[in-house]
Amino acid sequence: MSNNFYSYPIKLTPSIRMTYTDSRVHVGRLKNAVDFITRKNTPIMAALDGTVVDVKQDSDTGGDTEYYDKFGNYIEIRHPNGEYSIYEHIKKDGSLVKKRDKVKTGQIIGYSGATGWLAGLGPHLHFDVHKYFGEGPEDYETVEISWQRD
Ligand SMILES: [Zn+2]
């Protein structure tokens, strides 16, 4: 389980579907990831206080096959507990934050979109909490998320 309670990265409304298992990509190191199926331009919020460590927002391309993986925009945040959260598929120029910015829980950090590898889900926000075990960009494993329900 995650070391802290995380807030939902999106305001949950009846039109938004939250699913752990619809994406066939959520296996192996991504097995604890969650998707929020939502229209483009939905505000995204930091799930916990932290520091922005990476932002990609220059892509306007998405699709259903792995080929599109490299076109995915995202924001990644490091938290004081050693865990990281990531917000993927954001729209082009859809980040309101930049590397090294400090963010607070619930702060709007960007807007959802449909960039990268969408795996047949259409526009959605991919979210996960992970820990690194090595130096490589993919040397991490997702952890089961404890949600702050308020
Ligand atoms: Zn996903």
PDB file of N, CA and C in Angstrom, residues 14-98:
ATOM      1  N   PRO A  14     -20.634  11.848 -11.960  1.00  0.00           N
ATOM      2  CA  PRO A  14     -21.272  10.667 -12.561  1.00  0.00           C
ATOM      3  C   PRO A  14     -20.809  10.378 -13.991  1.00  0.00           C
ATOM      4  N   SER A  15     -20.286  11.377 -14.685  1.00  0.00           N
ATOM      5  CA  SER A  15     -19.883  11.147 -16.076  1.00  0.00           C
ATOM      6  C   SER A  15     -18.467  10.580 -16.186  1.00  0.00           C
ATOM      7  N   ILE A  16     -17.766  10.481 -15.079  1.00  0.00           N
ATOM      8  CA  ILE A  16     -16.392   9.975 -15.114  1.00  0.00           C
ATOM      9  C   ILE A  16     -16.355   8.544 -14.582  1.00  0.00           C
ATOM     10  N   ARG A  17     -15.730   7.659 -15.351  1.00  0.00           N
ATOM     11  CA  ARG A  17     -15.617   6.267 -14.930  1.00  0.00           C
ATOM     12  C   ARG A  17     -14.186   5.992 -14.496  1.00  0.00           C
ATOM     13  N   MET A  18     -14.074   5.372 -13.329  1.00  0.00           N
ATOM     14  CA  MET A  18     -12.754   5.053 -12.782  1.00  0.00           C
ATOM     15  C   MET A  18     -12.552   3.551 -12.911  1.00  0.00           C
ATOM     16  N   THR A  19     -11.453   3.130 -13.551  1.00  0.00           N
ATOM     17  CA  THR A  19     -11.255   1.697 -13.748  1.00  0.00           C
ATOM     18  C   THR A  19      -9.788   1.298 -13.628  1.00  0.00           C
ATOM     19  N   TYR A  20      -9.549   0.243 -12.883  1.00  0.00           N
ATOM     20  CA  TYR A  20      -8.185  -0.294 -12.758  1.00  0.00           C
ATOM     21  C   TYR A  20      -7.877  -1.293 -13.875  1.00  0.00           C
ATOM     22  N   THR A  21      -8.897  -1.945 -14.378  1.00  0.00           N
ATOM     23  CA  THR A  21      -8.664  -3.170 -15.158  1.00  0.00           C
ATOM     24  C   THR A  21      -9.036  -3.080 -16.635  1.00  0.00           C
ATOM     25  N   ASP A  22      -9.699  -2.017 -17.073  1.00  0.00           N
ATOM     26  CA  ASP A  22     -10.081  -1.965 -18.494  1.00  0.00           C
ATOM     27  C   ASP A  22      -8.868  -1.914 -19.411  1.00  0.00           C
ATOM     28  N   SER A  23      -7.806  -1.256 -18.977  1.00  0.00           N
ATOM     29  CA  SER A  23      -6.625  -1.118 -19.826  1.00  0.00           C
ATOM     30  C   SER A  23      -5.783  -2.382 -19.803  1.00  0.00           C
ATOM     31  N   ARG A  24      -5.478  -2.909 -20.987  1.00  0.00           N
ATOM     32  CA  ARG A  24      -4.621  -4.095 -21.043  1.00  0.00           C
ATOM     33  C   ARG A  24      -3.172  -3.739 -20.727  1.00  0.00           C
ATOM     34  N   VAL A  25      -2.886  -2.448 -20.617  1.00  0.00           N
ATOM     35  CA  VAL A  25      -1.529  -2.003 -20.290  1.00  0.00           C
ATOM     36  C   VAL A  25      -1.259  -2.129 -18.783  1.00  0.00           C
ATOM     37  N   HIS A  26      -2.293  -2.244 -17.986  1.00  0.00           N
ATOM     38  CA  HIS A  26      -2.135  -2.274 -16.528  1.00  0.00           C
ATOM     39  C   HIS A  26      -1.754  -3.666 -16.038  1.00  0.00           C
ATOM     40  N   VAL A  27      -0.587  -4.113 -16.461  1.00  0.00           N
ATOM     41  CA  VAL A  27      -0.071  -5.411 -16.024  1.00  0.00           C
ATOM     42  C   VAL A  27       1.386  -5.201 -15.603  1.00  0.00           C
ATOM     43  N   GLY A  28       1.966  -6.200 -14.970  1.00  0.00           N
ATOM     44  CA  GLY A  28       3.362  -6.108 -14.555  1.00  0.00           C
ATOM     45  C   GLY A  28       3.577  -4.912 -13.644  1.00  0.00           C
ATOM     46  N   ARG A  29       4.580  -4.092 -13.985  1.00  0.00           N
ATOM     47  CA  ARG A  29       4.918  -2.965 -13.100  1.00  0.00           C
ATOM     48  C   ARG A  29       3.803  -1.926 -13.031  1.00  0.00           C
ATOM     49  N   LEU A  30       2.843  -1.978 -13.960  1.00  0.00           N
ATOM     50  CA  LEU A  30       1.729  -1.017 -13.959  1.00  0.00           C
ATOM     51  C   LEU A  30       0.449  -1.592 -13.359  1.00  0.00           C
ATOM     52  N   LYS A  31       0.558  -2.684 -12.646  1.00  0.00           N
ATOM     53  CA  LYS A  31      -0.667  -3.385 -12.249  1.00  0.00           C
ATOM     54  C   LYS A  31      -1.535  -2.619 -11.260  1.00  0.00           C
ATOM     55  N   ASN A  32      -0.991  -1.630 -10.567  1.00  0.00           N
ATOM     56  CA  ASN A  32      -1.809  -0.846  -9.629  1.00  0.00           C
ATOM     57  C   ASN A  32      -2.232   0.510 -10.186  1.00  0.00           C
ATOM     58  N   ALA A  33      -2.070   0.694 -11.496  1.00  0.00           N
ATOM     59  CA  ALA A  33      -2.456   1.965 -12.121  1.00  0.00           C
ATOM     60  C   ALA A  33      -3.974   2.039 -12.265  1.00  0.00           C
ATOM     61  N   VAL A  34      -4.462   3.263 -12.386  1.00  0.00           N
ATOM     62  CA  VAL A  34      -5.908   3.479 -12.513  1.00  0.00           C
ATOM     63  C   VAL A  34      -6.157   4.466 -13.648  1.00  0.00           C
ATOM     64  N   ASP A  35      -7.260   4.280 -14.355  1.00  0.00           N
ATOM     65  CA  ASP A  35      -7.648   5.200 -15.415  1.00  0.00           C
ATOM     66  C   ASP A  35      -8.958   5.881 -15.052  1.00  0.00           C
ATOM     67  N   PHE A  36      -9.028   7.160 -15.356  1.00  0.00           N
ATOM     68  CA  PHE A  36     -10.267   7.920 -15.217  1.00  0.00           C
ATOM     69  C   PHE A  36     -10.719   8.274 -16.632  1.00  0.00           C
ATOM     70  N   ILE A  37     -11.788   7.660 -17.075  1.00  0.00           N
ATOM     71  CA  ILE A  37     -12.279   7.905 -18.428  1.00  0.00           C
ATOM     72  C   ILE A  37     -13.058   9.220 -18.406  1.00  0.00           C
ATOM     73  N   THR A  38     -12.554  10.187 -19.134  1.00  0.00           N
ATOM     74  CA  THR A  38     -13.132  11.524 -19.056  1.00  0.00           C
ATOM     75  C   THR A  38     -12.854  12.289 -20.340  1.00  0.00           C
ATOM     76  N   ARG A  39     -13.659  13.264 -20.624  1.00  0.00           N
ATOM     77  CA  ARG A  39     -13.462  14.076 -21.827  1.00  0.00           C
ATOM     78  C   ARG A  39     -12.157  14.856 -21.725  1.00  0.00           C
ATOM     79  N   LYS A  40     -11.683  15.324 -22.880  1.00  0.00           N
ATOM     80  CA  LYS A  40     -10.501  16.185 -22.887  1.00  0.00           C
ATOM     81  C   LYS A  40     -10.793  17.464 -22.112  1.00  0.00           C
ATOM     82  N   ASN A  41      -9.725  18.091 -21.614  1.00  0.00           N
ATOM     83  CA  ASN A  41      -9.829  19.380 -20.912  1.00  0.00           C
ATOM     84  C   ASN A  41     -10.382  19.292 -19.503  1.00  0.00           C
ATOM     85  N   THR A  42     -10.417  18.103 -18.930  1.00  0.00           N
ATOM     86  CA  THR A  42     -10.833  17.992 -17.534  1.00  0.00           C
ATOM     87  C   THR A  42      -9.663  18.421 -16.640  1.00  0.00           C
ATOM     88  N   PRO A  43      -9.917  19.311 -15.661  1.00  0.00           N
ATOM     89  CA  PRO A  43      -8.831  19.726 -14.768  1.00  0.00           C
ATOM     90  C   PRO A  43      -8.261  18.540 -13.973  1.00  0.00           C
ATOM     91  N   ILE A  44      -6.949  18.521 -13.842  1.00  0.00           N
ATOM     92  CA  ILE A  44      -6.241  17.475 -13.111  1.00  0.00           C
ATOM     93  C   ILE A  44      -5.602  18.101 -11.883  1.00  0.00           C
ATOM     94  N   MET A  45      -5.699  17.414 -10.744  1.00  0.00           N
ATOM     95  CA  MET A  45      -5.195  17.969  -9.488  1.00  0.00           C
ATOM     96  C   MET A  45      -4.069  17.114  -8.918  1.00  0.00           C
ATOM     97  N   ALA A  46      -3.119  17.763  -8.266  1.00  0.00           N
ATOM     98  CA  ALA A  46      -2.066  17.021  -7.564  1.00  0.00           C
ATOM     99  C   ALA A  46      -2.719  16.168  -6.484  1.00  0.00           C
ATOM    100  N   ALA A  47      -2.315  14.899  -6.405  1.00  0.00           N
ATOM    101  CA  ALA A  47      -2.938  13.971  -5.466  1.00  0.00           C
ATOM    102  C   ALA A  47      -2.321  14.041  -4.074  1.00  0.00           C
ATOM    103  N   LEU A  48      -1.157  14.710  -3.974  1.00  0.00           N
ATOM    104  CA  LEU A  48      -0.460  14.866  -2.692  1.00  0.00           C
ATOM    105  C   LEU A  48       0.559  15.995  -2.869  1.00  0.00           C
ATOM    106  N   ASP A  49       0.920  16.639  -1.782  1.00  0.00           N
ATOM    107  CA  ASP A  49       1.986  17.657  -1.863  1.00  0.00           C
ATOM    108  C   ASP A  49       3.241  17.054  -2.488  1.00  0.00           C
ATOM    109  N   GLY A  50       3.998  17.862  -3.214  1.00  0.00           N
ATOM    110  CA  GLY A  50       5.235  17.336  -3.785  1.00  0.00           C
ATOM    111  C   GLY A  50       5.931  18.337  -4.671  1.00  0.00           C
ATOM    112  N   THR A  51       6.906  17.823  -5.422  1.00  0.00           N
ATOM    113  CA  THR A  51       7.713  18.620  -6.344  1.00  0.00           C
ATOM    114  C   THR A  51       7.637  18.005  -7.725  1.00  0.00           C
ATOM    115  N   VAL A  52       7.378  18.853  -8.708  1.00  0.00           N
ATOM    116  CA  VAL A  52       7.307  18.367 -10.085  1.00  0.00           C
ATOM    117  C   VAL A  52       8.712  17.963 -10.536  1.00  0.00           C
ATOM    118  N   VAL A  53       8.864  16.739 -11.010  1.00  0.00           N
ATOM    119  CA  VAL A  53      10.186  16.278 -11.459  1.00  0.00           C
ATOM    120  C   VAL A  53      10.272  16.127 -12.973  1.00  0.00           C
ATOM    121  N   ASP A  54       9.131  16.056 -13.649  1.00  0.00           N
ATOM    122  CA  ASP A  54       9.179  15.904 -15.100  1.00  0.00           C
ATOM    123  C   ASP A  54       7.853  16.334 -15.710  1.00  0.00           C
ATOM    124  N   VAL A  55       7.942  16.985 -16.859  1.00  0.00           N
ATOM    125  CA  VAL A  55       6.749  17.384 -17.609  1.00  0.00           C
ATOM    126  C   VAL A  55       7.034  17.148 -19.083  1.00  0.00           C
ATOM    127  N   LYS A  56       6.112  16.533 -19.778  1.00  0.00           N
ATOM    128  CA  LYS A  56       6.146  16.496 -21.247  1.00  0.00           C
ATOM    129  C   LYS A  56       4.785  16.968 -21.718  1.00  0.00           C
ATOM    130  N   GLN A  57       4.772  17.962 -22.593  1.00  0.00           N
ATOM    131  CA  GLN A  57       3.480  18.495 -23.047  1.00  0.00           C
ATOM    132  C   GLN A  57       3.546  18.972 -24.495  1.00  0.00           C
ATOM    133  N   ASP A  58       4.529  18.457 -25.257  1.00  0.00           N
ATOM    134  CA  ASP A  58       4.730  18.964 -26.627  1.00  0.00           C
ATOM    135  C   ASP A  58       4.043  18.122 -27.700  1.00  0.00           C
ATOM    136  N   SER A  59       3.361  17.073 -27.294  1.00  0.00           N
ATOM    137  CA  SER A  59       2.766  16.170 -28.278  1.00  0.00           C
ATOM    138  C   SER A  59       1.287  16.464 -28.484  1.00  0.00           C
ATOM    139  N   ASP A  60       0.848  16.225 -29.731  1.00  0.00           N
ATOM    140  CA  ASP A  60      -0.586  16.367 -30.033  1.00  0.00           C
ATOM    141  C   ASP A  60      -1.115  15.072 -30.644  1.00  0.00           C
ATOM    142  N   THR A  61      -0.421  13.952 -30.338  1.00  0.00           N
ATOM    143  CA  THR A  61      -0.692  12.695 -31.026  1.00  0.00           C
ATOM    144  C   THR A  61      -1.047  11.589 -30.040  1.00  0.00           C
ATOM    145  N   GLY A  62      -2.061  10.811 -30.399  1.00  0.00           N
ATOM    146  CA  GLY A  62      -2.416   9.651 -29.585  1.00  0.00           C
ATOM    147  C   GLY A  62      -3.000   8.558 -30.452  1.00  0.00           C
ATOM    148  N   GLY A  63      -3.010   7.334 -29.935  1.00  0.00           N
ATOM    149  CA  GLY A  63      -3.575   6.219 -30.685  1.00  0.00           C
ATOM    150  C   GLY A  63      -3.642   4.968 -29.835  1.00  0.00           C
ATOM    151  N   ASP A  64      -4.133   3.901 -30.425  1.00  0.00           N
ATOM    152  CA  ASP A  64      -4.460   2.721 -29.630  1.00  0.00           C
ATOM    153  C   ASP A  64      -3.370   1.665 -29.535  1.00  0.00           C
ATOM    154  N   THR A  65      -2.271   1.850 -30.284  1.00  0.00           N
ATOM    155  CA  THR A  65      -1.230   0.827 -30.244  1.00  0.00           C
ATOM    156  C   THR A  65       0.015   1.349 -29.525  1.00  0.00           C
ATOM    157  N   GLU A  66       0.890   0.405 -29.160  1.00  0.00           N
ATOM    158  CA  GLU A  66       2.081   0.749 -28.386  1.00  0.00           C
ATOM    159  C   GLU A  66       2.960   1.760 -29.112  1.00  0.00           C
ATOM    160  N   TYR A  67       2.865   1.789 -30.430  1.00  0.00           N
ATOM    161  CA  TYR A  67       3.634   2.754 -31.220  1.00  0.00           C
ATOM    162  C   TYR A  67       3.485   4.182 -30.668  1.00  0.00           C
ATOM    163  N   TYR A  68       2.290   4.474 -30.142  1.00  0.00           N
ATOM    164  CA  TYR A  68       1.992   5.837 -29.694  1.00  0.00           C
ATOM    165  C   TYR A  68       2.531   6.163 -28.301  1.00  0.00           C
ATOM    166  N   ASP A  69       3.138   5.172 -27.660  1.00  0.00           N
ATOM    167  CA  ASP A  69       3.604   5.366 -26.284  1.00  0.00           C
ATOM    168  C   ASP A  69       4.486   6.603 -26.158  1.00  0.00           C
ATOM    169  N   LYS A  70       5.403   6.784 -27.104  1.00  0.00           N
ATOM    170  CA  LYS A  70       6.371   7.884 -27.011  1.00  0.00           C
ATOM    171  C   LYS A  70       5.723   9.255 -27.221  1.00  0.00           C
ATOM    172  N   PHE A  71       4.493   9.293 -27.663  1.00  0.00           N
ATOM    173  CA  PHE A  71       3.803  10.568 -27.890  1.00  0.00           C
ATOM    174  C   PHE A  71       2.960  11.010 -26.690  1.00  0.00           C
ATOM    175  N   GLY A  72       3.063  10.289 -25.600  1.00  0.00           N
ATOM    176  CA  GLY A  72       2.227  10.609 -24.442  1.00  0.00           C
ATOM    177  C   GLY A  72       2.773  11.767 -23.628  1.00  0.00           C
ATOM    178  N   ASN A  73       1.949  12.760 -23.382  1.00  0.00           N
ATOM    179  CA  ASN A  73       2.309  13.860 -22.477  1.00  0.00           C
ATOM    180  C   ASN A  73       2.015  13.449 -21.040  1.00  0.00           C
ATOM    181  N   TYR A  74       2.769  14.006 -20.100  1.00  0.00           N
ATOM    182  CA  TYR A  74       2.559  13.624 -18.703  1.00  0.00           C
ATOM    183  C   TYR A  74       3.172  14.653 -17.760  1.00  0.00           C
ATOM    184  N   ILE A  75       2.753  14.559 -16.510  1.00  0.00           N
ATOM    185  CA  ILE A  75       3.365  15.303 -15.396  1.00  0.00           C
ATOM    186  C   ILE A  75       3.729  14.271 -14.339  1.00  0.00           C
ATOM    187  N   GLU A  76       4.948  14.358 -13.801  1.00  0.00           N
ATOM    188  CA  GLU A  76       5.353  13.444 -12.725  1.00  0.00           C
ATOM    189  C   GLU A  76       5.754  14.264 -11.508  1.00  0.00           C
ATOM    190  N   ILE A  77       5.291  13.829 -10.339  1.00  0.00           N
ATOM    191  CA  ILE A  77       5.529  14.544  -9.079  1.00  0.00           C
ATOM    192  C   ILE A  77       6.206  13.619  -8.077  1.00  0.00           C
ATOM    193  N   ARG A  78       7.253  14.117  -7.412  1.00  0.00           N
ATOM    194  CA  ARG A  78       7.889  13.372  -6.321  1.00  0.00           C
ATOM    195  C   ARG A  78       7.320  13.867  -5.003  1.00  0.00           C
ATOM    196  N   HIS A  79       6.979  12.922  -4.131  1.00  0.00           N
ATOM    197  CA  HIS A  79       6.381  13.266  -2.846  1.00  0.00           C
ATOM    198  C   HIS A  79       7.394  13.061  -1.718  1.00  0.00           C
ATOM    199  N   PRO A  80       7.200  13.771  -0.598  1.00  0.00           N
ATOM    200  CA  PRO A  80       8.166  13.645   0.510  1.00  0.00           C
ATOM    201  C   PRO A  80       8.290  12.217   1.056  1.00  0.00           C
ATOM    202  N   ASN A  81       7.304  11.376   0.808  1.00  0.00           N
ATOM    203  CA  ASN A  81       7.362   9.996   1.311  1.00  0.00           C
ATOM    204  C   ASN A  81       8.186   9.062   0.423  1.00  0.00           C
ATOM    205  N   GLY A  82       8.821   9.628  -0.628  1.00  0.00           N
ATOM    206  CA  GLY A  82       9.643   8.790  -1.502  1.00  0.00           C
ATOM    207  C   GLY A  82       8.885   8.195  -2.671  1.00  0.00           C
ATOM    208  N   GLU A  83       7.570   8.379  -2.690  1.00  0.00           N
ATOM    209  CA  GLU A  83       6.760   7.877  -3.802  1.00  0.00           C
ATOM    210  C   GLU A  83       6.576   8.971  -4.859  1.00  0.00           C
ATOM    211  N   TYR A  84       6.211   8.520  -6.056  1.00  0.00           N
ATOM    212  CA  TYR A  84       5.977   9.424  -7.182  1.00  0.00           C
ATOM    213  C   TYR A  84       4.572   9.202  -7.698  1.00  0.00           C
ATOM    214  N   SER A  85       3.940  10.260  -8.189  1.00  0.00           N
ATOM    215  CA  SER A  85       2.665  10.083  -8.894  1.00  0.00           C
ATOM    216  C   SER A  85       2.823  10.607 -10.307  1.00  0.00           C
ATOM    217  N   ILE A  86       2.071  10.006 -11.225  1.00  0.00           N
ATOM    218  CA  ILE A  86       2.153  10.431 -12.617  1.00  0.00           C
ATOM    219  C   ILE A  86       0.759  10.594 -13.191  1.00  0.00           C
ATOM    220  N   TYR A  87       0.632  11.593 -14.065  1.00  0.00           N
ATOM    221  CA  TYR A  87      -0.644  11.988 -14.672  1.00  0.00           C
ATOM    222  C   TYR A  87      -0.399  11.975 -16.168  1.00  0.00           C
ATOM    223  N   GLU A  88      -0.973  11.010 -16.877  1.00  0.00           N
ATOM    224  CA  GLU A  88      -0.600  10.784 -18.274  1.00  0.00           C
ATOM    225  C   GLU A  88      -1.738  11.074 -19.249  1.00  0.00           C
ATOM    226  N   HIS A  89      -1.322  11.311 -20.479  1.00  0.00           N
ATOM    227  CA  HIS A  89      -2.201  11.581 -21.627  1.00  0.00           C
ATOM    228  C   HIS A  89      -2.727  13.008 -21.645  1.00  0.00           C
ATOM    229  N   ILE A  90      -2.092  13.913 -20.888  1.00  0.00           N
ATOM    230  CA  ILE A  90      -2.586  15.298 -20.870  1.00  0.00           C
ATOM    231  C   ILE A  90      -2.498  15.921 -22.264  1.00  0.00           C
ATOM    232  N   LYS A  91      -3.306  16.942 -22.465  1.00  0.00           N
ATOM    233  CA  LYS A  91      -3.385  17.547 -23.797  1.00  0.00           C
ATOM    234  C   LYS A  91      -2.116  18.341 -24.102  1.00  0.00           C
ATOM    235  N   LYS A  92      -1.942  18.690 -25.389  1.00  0.00           N
ATOM    236  CA  LYS A  92      -0.786  19.483 -25.804  1.00  0.00           C
ATOM    237  C   LYS A  92      -0.785  20.817 -25.057  1.00  0.00           C
ATOM    238  N   ASP A  93       0.385  21.181 -24.514  1.00  0.00           N
ATOM    239  CA  ASP A  93       0.535  22.411 -23.720  1.00  0.00           C
ATOM    240  C   ASP A  93      -0.460  22.439 -22.563  1.00  0.00           C
ATOM    241  N   GLY A  94      -0.799  21.264 -22.048  1.00  0.00           N
ATOM    242  CA  GLY A  94      -1.838  21.164 -21.026  1.00  0.00           C
ATOM    243  C   GLY A  94      -1.329  21.188 -19.601  1.00  0.00           C
ATOM    244  N   SER A  95      -0.037  21.484 -19.405  1.00  0.00           N
ATOM    245  CA  SER A  95       0.492  21.535 -18.038  1.00  0.00           C
ATOM    246  C   SER A  95       0.510  22.969 -17.520  1.00  0.00           C
ATOM    247  N   LEU A  96       0.102  23.149 -16.285  1.00  0.00           N
ATOM    248  CA  LEU A  96       0.175  24.458 -15.640  1.00  0.00           C
ATOM    249  C   LEU A  96       1.408  24.558 -14.752  1.00  0.00           C
ATOM    250  N   VAL A  97       2.190  23.487 -14.693  1.00  0.00           N
ATOM    251  CA  VAL A  97       3.369  23.460 -13.830  1.00  0.00           C
ATOM    252  C   VAL A  97       4.594  23.096 -14.655  1.00  0.00           C
ATOM    253  N   LYS A  98       5.768  23.358 -14.059  1.00  0.00           N
ATOM    254  CA  LYS A  98       7.015  23.005 -14.722  1.00  0.00           C
ATOM    255  C   LYS A  98       7.937  22.311 -13.724  1.00  0.00           C
TER     256      LYS A  98
END
